[in-house]
Coordinates of C-alpha atoms in Angstrom, one line a residue:
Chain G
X204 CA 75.8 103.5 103.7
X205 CA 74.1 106.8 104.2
X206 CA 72.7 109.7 102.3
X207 CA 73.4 112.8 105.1
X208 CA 72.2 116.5 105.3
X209 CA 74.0 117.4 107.9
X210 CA 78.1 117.8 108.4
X211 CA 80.2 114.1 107.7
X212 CA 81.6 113.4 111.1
X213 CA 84.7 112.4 109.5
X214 CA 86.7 111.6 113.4
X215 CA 83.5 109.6 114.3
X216 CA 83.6 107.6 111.1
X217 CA 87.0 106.6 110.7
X218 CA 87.2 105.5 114.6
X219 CA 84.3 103.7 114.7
X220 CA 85.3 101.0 112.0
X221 CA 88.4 99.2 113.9
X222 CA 88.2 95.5 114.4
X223 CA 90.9 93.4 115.9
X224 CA 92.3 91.9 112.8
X225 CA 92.5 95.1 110.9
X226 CA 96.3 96.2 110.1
X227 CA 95.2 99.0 107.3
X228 CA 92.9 101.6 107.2
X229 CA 92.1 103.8 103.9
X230 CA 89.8 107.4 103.7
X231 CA 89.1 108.8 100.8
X232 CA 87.8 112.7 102.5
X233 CA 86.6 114.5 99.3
X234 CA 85.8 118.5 100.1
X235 CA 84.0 120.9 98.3
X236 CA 87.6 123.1 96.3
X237 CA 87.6 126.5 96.4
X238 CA 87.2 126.5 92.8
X239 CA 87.2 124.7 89.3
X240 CA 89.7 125.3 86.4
X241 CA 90.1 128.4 88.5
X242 CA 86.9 129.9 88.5
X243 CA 86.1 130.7 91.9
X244 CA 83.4 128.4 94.0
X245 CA 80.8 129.7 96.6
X246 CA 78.9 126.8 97.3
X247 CA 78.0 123.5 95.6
X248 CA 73.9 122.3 95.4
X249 CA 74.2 118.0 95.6
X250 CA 70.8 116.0 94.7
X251 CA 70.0 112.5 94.4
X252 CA 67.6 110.0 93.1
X253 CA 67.7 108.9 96.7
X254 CA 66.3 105.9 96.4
X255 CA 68.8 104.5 94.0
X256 CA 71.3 106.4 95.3
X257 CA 71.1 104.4 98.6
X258 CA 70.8 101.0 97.0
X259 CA 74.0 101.7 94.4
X260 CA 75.6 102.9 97.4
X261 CA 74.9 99.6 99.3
X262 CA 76.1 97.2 95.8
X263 CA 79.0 99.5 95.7
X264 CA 80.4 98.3 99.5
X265 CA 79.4 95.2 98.7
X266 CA 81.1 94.6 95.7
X267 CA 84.4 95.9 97.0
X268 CA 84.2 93.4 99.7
X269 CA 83.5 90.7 97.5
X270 CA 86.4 91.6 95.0
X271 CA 89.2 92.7 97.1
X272 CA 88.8 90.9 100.1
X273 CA 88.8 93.7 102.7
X274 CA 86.6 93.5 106.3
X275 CA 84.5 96.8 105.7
X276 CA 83.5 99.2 103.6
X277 CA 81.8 102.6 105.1
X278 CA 80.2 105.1 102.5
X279 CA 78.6 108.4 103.4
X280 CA 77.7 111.2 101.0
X281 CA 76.0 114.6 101.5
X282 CA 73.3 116.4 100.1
X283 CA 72.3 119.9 100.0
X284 CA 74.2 122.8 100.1
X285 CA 78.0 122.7 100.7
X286 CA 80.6 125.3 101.1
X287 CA 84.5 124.9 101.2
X288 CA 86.1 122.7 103.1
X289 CA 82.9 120.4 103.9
X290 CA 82.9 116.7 103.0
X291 CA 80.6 115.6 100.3
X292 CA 81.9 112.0 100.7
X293 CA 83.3 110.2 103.2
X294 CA 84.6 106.1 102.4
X295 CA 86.6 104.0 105.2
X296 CA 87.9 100.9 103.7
X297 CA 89.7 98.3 107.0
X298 CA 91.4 95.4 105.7
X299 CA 94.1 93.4 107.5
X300 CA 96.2 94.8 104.2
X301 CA 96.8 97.5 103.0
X302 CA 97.0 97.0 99.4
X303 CA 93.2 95.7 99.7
X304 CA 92.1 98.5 101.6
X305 CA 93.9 101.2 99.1
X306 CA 92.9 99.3 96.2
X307 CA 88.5 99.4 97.4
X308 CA 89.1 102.6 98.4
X309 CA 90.3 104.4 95.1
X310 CA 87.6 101.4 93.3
X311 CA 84.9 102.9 95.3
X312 CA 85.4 106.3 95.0
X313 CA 86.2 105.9 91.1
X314 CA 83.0 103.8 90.6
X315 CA 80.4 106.1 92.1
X316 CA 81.3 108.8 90.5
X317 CA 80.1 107.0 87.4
X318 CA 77.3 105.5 88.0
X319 CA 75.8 106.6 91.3
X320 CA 72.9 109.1 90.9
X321 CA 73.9 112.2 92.6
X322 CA 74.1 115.8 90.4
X323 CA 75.9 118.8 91.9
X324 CA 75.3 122.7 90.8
X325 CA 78.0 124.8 91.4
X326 CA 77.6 128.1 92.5
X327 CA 80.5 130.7 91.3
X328 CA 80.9 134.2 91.9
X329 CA 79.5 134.9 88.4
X330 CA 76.6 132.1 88.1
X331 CA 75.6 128.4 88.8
X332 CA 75.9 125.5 86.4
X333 CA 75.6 121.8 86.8
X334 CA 79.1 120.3 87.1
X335 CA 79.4 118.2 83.4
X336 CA 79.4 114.8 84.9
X337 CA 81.3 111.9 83.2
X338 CA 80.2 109.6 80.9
X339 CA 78.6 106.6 81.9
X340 CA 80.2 103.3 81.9
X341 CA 79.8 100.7 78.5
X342 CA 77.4 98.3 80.4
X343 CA 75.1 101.2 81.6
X344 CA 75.1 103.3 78.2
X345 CA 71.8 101.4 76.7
X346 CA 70.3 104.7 77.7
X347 CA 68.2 107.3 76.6
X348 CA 70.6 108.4 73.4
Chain S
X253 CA 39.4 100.7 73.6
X254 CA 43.0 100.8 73.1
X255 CA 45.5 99.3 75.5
X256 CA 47.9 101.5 77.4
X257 CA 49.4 101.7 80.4
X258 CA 50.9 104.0 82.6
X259 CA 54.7 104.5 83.7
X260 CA 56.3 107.4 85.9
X261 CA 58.4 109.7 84.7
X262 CA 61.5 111.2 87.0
X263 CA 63.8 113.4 85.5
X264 CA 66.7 114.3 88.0
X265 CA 69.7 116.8 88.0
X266 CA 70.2 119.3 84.9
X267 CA 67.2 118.0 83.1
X268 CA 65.0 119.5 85.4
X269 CA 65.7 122.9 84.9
X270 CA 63.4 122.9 81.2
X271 CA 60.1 123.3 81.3
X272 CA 59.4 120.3 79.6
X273 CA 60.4 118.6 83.2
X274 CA 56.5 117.0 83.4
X275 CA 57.4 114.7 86.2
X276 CA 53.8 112.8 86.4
X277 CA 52.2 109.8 84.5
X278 CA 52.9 108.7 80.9
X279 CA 50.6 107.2 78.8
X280 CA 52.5 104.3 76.6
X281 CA 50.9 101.8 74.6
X282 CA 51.4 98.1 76.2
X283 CA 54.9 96.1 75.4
X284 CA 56.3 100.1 74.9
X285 CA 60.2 99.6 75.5
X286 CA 62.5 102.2 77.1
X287 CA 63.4 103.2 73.7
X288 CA 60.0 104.2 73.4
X289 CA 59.6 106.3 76.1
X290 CA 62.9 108.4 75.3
X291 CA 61.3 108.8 71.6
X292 CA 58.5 110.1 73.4
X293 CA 60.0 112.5 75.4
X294 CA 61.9 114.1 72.4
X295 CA 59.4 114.0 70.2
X296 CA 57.9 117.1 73.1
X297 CA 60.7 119.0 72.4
X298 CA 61.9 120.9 75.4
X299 CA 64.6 118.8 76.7
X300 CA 68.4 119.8 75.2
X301 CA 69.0 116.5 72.3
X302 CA 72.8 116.7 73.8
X303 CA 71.8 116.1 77.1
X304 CA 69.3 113.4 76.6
X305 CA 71.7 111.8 74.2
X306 CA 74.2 111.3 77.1
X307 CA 71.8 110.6 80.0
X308 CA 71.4 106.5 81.6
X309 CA 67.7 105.2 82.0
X310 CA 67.1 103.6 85.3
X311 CA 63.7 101.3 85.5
X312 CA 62.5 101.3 89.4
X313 CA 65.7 102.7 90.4
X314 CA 68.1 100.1 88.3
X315 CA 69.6 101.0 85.2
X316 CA 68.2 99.7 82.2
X317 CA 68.9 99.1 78.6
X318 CA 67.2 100.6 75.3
X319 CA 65.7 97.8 74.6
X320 CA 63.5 97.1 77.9
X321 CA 60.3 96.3 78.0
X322 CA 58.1 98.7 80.1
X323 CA 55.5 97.7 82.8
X324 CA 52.4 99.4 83.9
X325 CA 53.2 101.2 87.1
X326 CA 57.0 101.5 86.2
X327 CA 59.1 104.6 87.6
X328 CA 61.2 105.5 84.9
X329 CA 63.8 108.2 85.5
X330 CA 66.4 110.0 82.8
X331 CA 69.7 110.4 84.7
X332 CA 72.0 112.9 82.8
X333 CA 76.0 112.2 83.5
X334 CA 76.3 111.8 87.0
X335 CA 78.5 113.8 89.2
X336 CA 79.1 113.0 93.0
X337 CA 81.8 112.2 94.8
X338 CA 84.7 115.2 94.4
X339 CA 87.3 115.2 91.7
Chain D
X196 CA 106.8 114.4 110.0
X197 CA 107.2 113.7 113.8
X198 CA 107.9 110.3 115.7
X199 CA 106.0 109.9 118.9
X200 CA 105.5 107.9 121.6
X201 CA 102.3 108.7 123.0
X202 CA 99.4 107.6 121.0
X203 CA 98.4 109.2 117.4
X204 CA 95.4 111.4 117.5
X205 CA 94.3 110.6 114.0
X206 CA 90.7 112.5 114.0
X207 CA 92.9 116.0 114.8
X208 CA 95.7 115.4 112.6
X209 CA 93.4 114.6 109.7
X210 CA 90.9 117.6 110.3
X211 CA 94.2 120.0 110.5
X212 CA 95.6 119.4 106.6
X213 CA 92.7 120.7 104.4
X214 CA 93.0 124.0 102.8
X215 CA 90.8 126.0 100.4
X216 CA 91.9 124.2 97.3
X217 CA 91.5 120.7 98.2
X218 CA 89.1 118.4 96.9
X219 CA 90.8 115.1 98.1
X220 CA 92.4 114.3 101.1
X221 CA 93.5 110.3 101.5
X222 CA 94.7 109.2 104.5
X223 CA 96.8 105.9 105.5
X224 CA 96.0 104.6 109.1
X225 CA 98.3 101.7 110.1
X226 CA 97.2 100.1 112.8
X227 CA 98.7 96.8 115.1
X228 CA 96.9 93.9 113.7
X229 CA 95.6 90.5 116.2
X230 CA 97.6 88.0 114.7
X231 CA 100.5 87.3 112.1
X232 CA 99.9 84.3 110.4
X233 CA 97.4 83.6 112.2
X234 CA 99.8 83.3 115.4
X235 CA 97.9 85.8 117.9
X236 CA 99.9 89.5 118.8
X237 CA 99.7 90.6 122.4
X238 CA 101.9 93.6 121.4
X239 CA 104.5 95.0 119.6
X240 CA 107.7 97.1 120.3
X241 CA 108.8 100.1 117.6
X242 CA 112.5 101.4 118.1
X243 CA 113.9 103.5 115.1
X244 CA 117.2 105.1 114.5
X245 CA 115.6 108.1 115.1
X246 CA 117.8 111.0 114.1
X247 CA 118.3 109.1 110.5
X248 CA 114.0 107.9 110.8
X249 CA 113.3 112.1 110.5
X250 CA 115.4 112.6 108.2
X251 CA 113.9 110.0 105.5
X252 CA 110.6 110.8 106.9
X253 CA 111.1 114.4 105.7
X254 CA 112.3 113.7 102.2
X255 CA 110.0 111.0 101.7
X256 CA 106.9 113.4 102.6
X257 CA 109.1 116.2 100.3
X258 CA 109.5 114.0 97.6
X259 CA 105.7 112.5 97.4
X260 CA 104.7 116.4 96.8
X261 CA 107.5 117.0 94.1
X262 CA 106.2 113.3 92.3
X263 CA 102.7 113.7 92.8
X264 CA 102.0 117.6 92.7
X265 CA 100.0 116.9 96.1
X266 CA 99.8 120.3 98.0
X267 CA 100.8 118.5 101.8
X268 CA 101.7 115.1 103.0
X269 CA 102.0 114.7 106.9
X270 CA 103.6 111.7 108.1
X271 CA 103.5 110.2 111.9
X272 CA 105.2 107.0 113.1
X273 CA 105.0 106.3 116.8
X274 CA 108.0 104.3 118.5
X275 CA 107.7 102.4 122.3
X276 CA 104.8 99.6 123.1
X277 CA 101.8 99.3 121.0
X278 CA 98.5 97.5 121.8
X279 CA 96.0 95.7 119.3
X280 CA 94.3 98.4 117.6
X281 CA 96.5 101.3 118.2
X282 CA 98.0 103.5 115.0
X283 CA 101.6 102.6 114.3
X284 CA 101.8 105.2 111.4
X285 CA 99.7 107.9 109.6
X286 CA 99.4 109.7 106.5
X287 CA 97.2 111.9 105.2
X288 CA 97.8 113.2 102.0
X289 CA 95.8 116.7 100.7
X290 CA 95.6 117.6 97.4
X291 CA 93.5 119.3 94.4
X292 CA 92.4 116.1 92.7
X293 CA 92.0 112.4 94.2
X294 CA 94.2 110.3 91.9
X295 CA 97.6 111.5 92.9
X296 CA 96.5 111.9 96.6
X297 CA 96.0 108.0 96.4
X298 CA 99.3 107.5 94.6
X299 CA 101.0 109.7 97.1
X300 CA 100.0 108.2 100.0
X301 CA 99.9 104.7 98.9
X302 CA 104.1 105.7 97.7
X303 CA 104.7 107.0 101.0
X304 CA 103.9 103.7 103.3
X305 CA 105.5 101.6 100.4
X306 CA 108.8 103.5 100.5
X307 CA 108.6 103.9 104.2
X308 CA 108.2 100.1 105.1
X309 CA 111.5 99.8 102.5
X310 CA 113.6 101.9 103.7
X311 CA 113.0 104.0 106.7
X312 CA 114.8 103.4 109.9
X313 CA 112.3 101.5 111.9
X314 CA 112.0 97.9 113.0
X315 CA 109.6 96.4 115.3
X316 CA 109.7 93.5 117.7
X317 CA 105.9 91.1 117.6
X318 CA 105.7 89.6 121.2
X319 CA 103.0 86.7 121.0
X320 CA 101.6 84.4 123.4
X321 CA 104.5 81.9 123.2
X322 CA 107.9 84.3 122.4
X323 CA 108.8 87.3 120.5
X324 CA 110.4 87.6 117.1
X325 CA 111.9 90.4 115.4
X326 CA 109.5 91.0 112.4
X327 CA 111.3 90.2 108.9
X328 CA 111.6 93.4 107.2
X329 CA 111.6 94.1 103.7
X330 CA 114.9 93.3 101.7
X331 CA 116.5 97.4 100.8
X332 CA 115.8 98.2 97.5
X333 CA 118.5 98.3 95.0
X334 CA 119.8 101.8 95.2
X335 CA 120.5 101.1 99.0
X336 CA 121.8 97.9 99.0
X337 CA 125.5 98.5 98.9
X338 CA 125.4 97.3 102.3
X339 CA 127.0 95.1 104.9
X340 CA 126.3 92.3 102.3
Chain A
X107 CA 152.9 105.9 114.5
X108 CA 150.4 104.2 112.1
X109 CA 147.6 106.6 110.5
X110 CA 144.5 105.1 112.1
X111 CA 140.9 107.0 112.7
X112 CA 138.1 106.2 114.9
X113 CA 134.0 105.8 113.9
X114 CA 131.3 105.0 115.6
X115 CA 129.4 101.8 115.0
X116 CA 125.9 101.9 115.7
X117 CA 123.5 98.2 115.6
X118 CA 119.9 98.6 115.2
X119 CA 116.7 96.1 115.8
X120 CA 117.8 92.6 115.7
X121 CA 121.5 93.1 115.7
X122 CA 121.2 94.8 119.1
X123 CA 120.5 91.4 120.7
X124 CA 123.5 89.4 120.0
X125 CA 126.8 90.2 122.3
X126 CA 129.4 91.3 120.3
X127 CA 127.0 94.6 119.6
X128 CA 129.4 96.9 121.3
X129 CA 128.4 100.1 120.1
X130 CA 131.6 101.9 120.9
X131 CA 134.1 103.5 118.9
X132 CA 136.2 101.4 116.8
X133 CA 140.0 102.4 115.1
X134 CA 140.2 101.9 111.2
X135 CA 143.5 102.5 108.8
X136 CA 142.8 106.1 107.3
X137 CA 141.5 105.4 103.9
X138 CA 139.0 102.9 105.1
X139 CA 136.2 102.0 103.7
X140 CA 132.1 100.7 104.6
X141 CA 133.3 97.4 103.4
X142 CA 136.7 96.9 105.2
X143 CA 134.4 97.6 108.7
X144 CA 131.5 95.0 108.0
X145 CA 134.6 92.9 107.2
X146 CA 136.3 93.6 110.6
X147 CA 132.9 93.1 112.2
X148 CA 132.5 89.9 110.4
X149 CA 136.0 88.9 111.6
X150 CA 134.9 89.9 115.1
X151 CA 132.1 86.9 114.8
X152 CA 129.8 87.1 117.4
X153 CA 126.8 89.0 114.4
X154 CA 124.6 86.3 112.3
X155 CA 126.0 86.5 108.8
X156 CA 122.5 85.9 107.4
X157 CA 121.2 89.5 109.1
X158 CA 124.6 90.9 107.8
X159 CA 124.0 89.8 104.4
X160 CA 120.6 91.4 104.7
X161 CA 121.6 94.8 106.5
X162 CA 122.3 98.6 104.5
X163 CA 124.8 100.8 105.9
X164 CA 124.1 104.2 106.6
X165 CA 127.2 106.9 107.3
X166 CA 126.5 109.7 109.1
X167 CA 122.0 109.0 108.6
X168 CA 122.3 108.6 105.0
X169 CA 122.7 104.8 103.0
X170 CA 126.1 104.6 102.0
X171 CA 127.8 101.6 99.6
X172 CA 130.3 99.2 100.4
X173 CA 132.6 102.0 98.4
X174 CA 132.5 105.0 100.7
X175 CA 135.4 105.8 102.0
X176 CA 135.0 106.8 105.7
X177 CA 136.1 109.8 108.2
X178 CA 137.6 110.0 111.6
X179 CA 134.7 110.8 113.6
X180 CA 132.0 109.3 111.4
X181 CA 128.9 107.7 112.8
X182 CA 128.1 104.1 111.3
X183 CA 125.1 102.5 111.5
X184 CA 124.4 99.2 110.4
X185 CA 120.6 98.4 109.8
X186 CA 118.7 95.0 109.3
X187 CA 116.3 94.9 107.1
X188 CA 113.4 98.1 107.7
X189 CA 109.9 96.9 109.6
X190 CA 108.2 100.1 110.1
X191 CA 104.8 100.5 109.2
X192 CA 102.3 98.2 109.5
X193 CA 101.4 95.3 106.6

């Protein structure tokens, strides 16, 4: 589990995780889009609160072993500045199944998005703003509101 | 001599674009809760209500309810709606 | 959509699908297991009908972008001797959002292990067996039965 | 002169392995159909009945039902159950 500032070696990654008794292999790649709803992106700005980042990051893989029963789970993210095309996040799920391993993989992504502390400002043509975020899971919402 | 204690104060993401984004030492009275601390901040003014009303509380980097009871020495950070990861 | 017989250079094939408006990009990597059942694989043998094997490929990969409103699905099946380890098939599935680049890929090996022209041969330590298959779905099954 | 035609039957994965897979040409009445050849290989013996049972058509590389009526000149293939893939 790693917090980057330099490029996602996605090749490296993905080959690196093989073990003998895998049959399945899922990688969720997300990239920085050309744009949202249409307005046109130039770059993207992530931040962390690093240290929790790291440690949700590392409950995260954790979890997902312990629930669907796969061999490995690999998560990367980036910080800094991004421009199209680049991987924010990298996850490699190996599982001797493929159900498993599609199953953590989409859990994974799906999860930190909600509740792993990382913001991202997106820079358009015609200004930045910070992307909305989504709403924080029930059992986290006890919260400053 | 009253008795107070000390907690850290980490605002992170959008919320650190207002001024209000004082990111040192808060004094609290002892037994304050998390609840406390978020009364506090609003009561400064400068951070957007909508915002805070939608940001998690994390106590030494793990989320933590309203009703948490603060520690001297605590870090205490306001996370607004998170958003890594790609759609 | 291609069958091969040398072996499948994931890293390239994965790097060559994303476009400016992607934001997702979920790959499949199927790869020969060390056992079935615990009974340990030495290697395995892929033959296809291969004329009819291109065809479904192609309409499966067409049809996963008509279902799913994924921008490109790439599909890669290789045929001959495989080793522990090696990539018997690969998907990679690009698209604007993540959800139905999941759903496409994980609908692409689904129907593809139903229906899709290939059948493999396991040879383990003590004698080889041609792997079960899946029983045709409905809409093909009128059949040799 | 009876009205006969002539298709091609193709075996695939495990029904390449028994001997009566001759994978030659084979004459039909006109007018006949996917079912009266798996019948004529049945009658031929030689192919398990259990992979039989199990097995799709497919005329010309597309599934085809018992039904279809076939053509002189069209290729037949009969396919065991698909293993493509990997678990």
């Amino acid at each position: 589990m790693e917090l980057v500032r330099e490029r996602i070696d996605t090749a490296a990654l993905t080959q690196g995780v093989k073990a003998g008794g895998d049959g399945a292999v899922c990688v969720f790649d997300g990239i920085v889009r050309d744009n949202t709803r249409g307005r046109r992106t130039l770059h993207l700005d992530y931040e962390a609160y690093e240290e929790m980042a790291l440690k949700q990051m590392r409950e995260l893989a954790a979890q997902a072993v312990e629930r669907f029963g796969v061999r490995e789970v690999t998560l990367v993210h980036r910080l800094g500045r991004l421009v199209v095309g680049e991987t924010s996040v990298l996850i490699v799920v190996a599982s001797a199944h493929r159900g498993a391993a599609f199953d953590a993989c989409r859990w994974v992504i799906d999860t930190l998005k909600k509740t792993v502390p990382i913001w991202k400002k997106e820079q358009f043509v015609d200004g930045a703003v910070w992307a909305d975020g989504e709403p924080f899971p029930d059992d986290i919402a006890g919260d400053a509101s | 001599m009253p008795a107070t204690m000390r907690v850290r104060v980490r605002l992170f993401g959008p919320l650190r674009e207002w001024e209000a984004a004082d990111e040192g030492g808060r004094e609290l009275p002892l037994g304050a809760r998390v609840s406390d601390l978020v009364a506090a901040l609003r009561g400064d003014g400068g951070l957007p209500e909508k915002l805070l009303m939608a940001s998690a509380v994390a106590v030494n980097q793990e989320y933590a309810m309203a009703g948490r009871v603060l520690e001297d020495g605590d870090e205490v950070a306001i996370l607004p709606p998170v958003s890594g990861g790609r759609r």
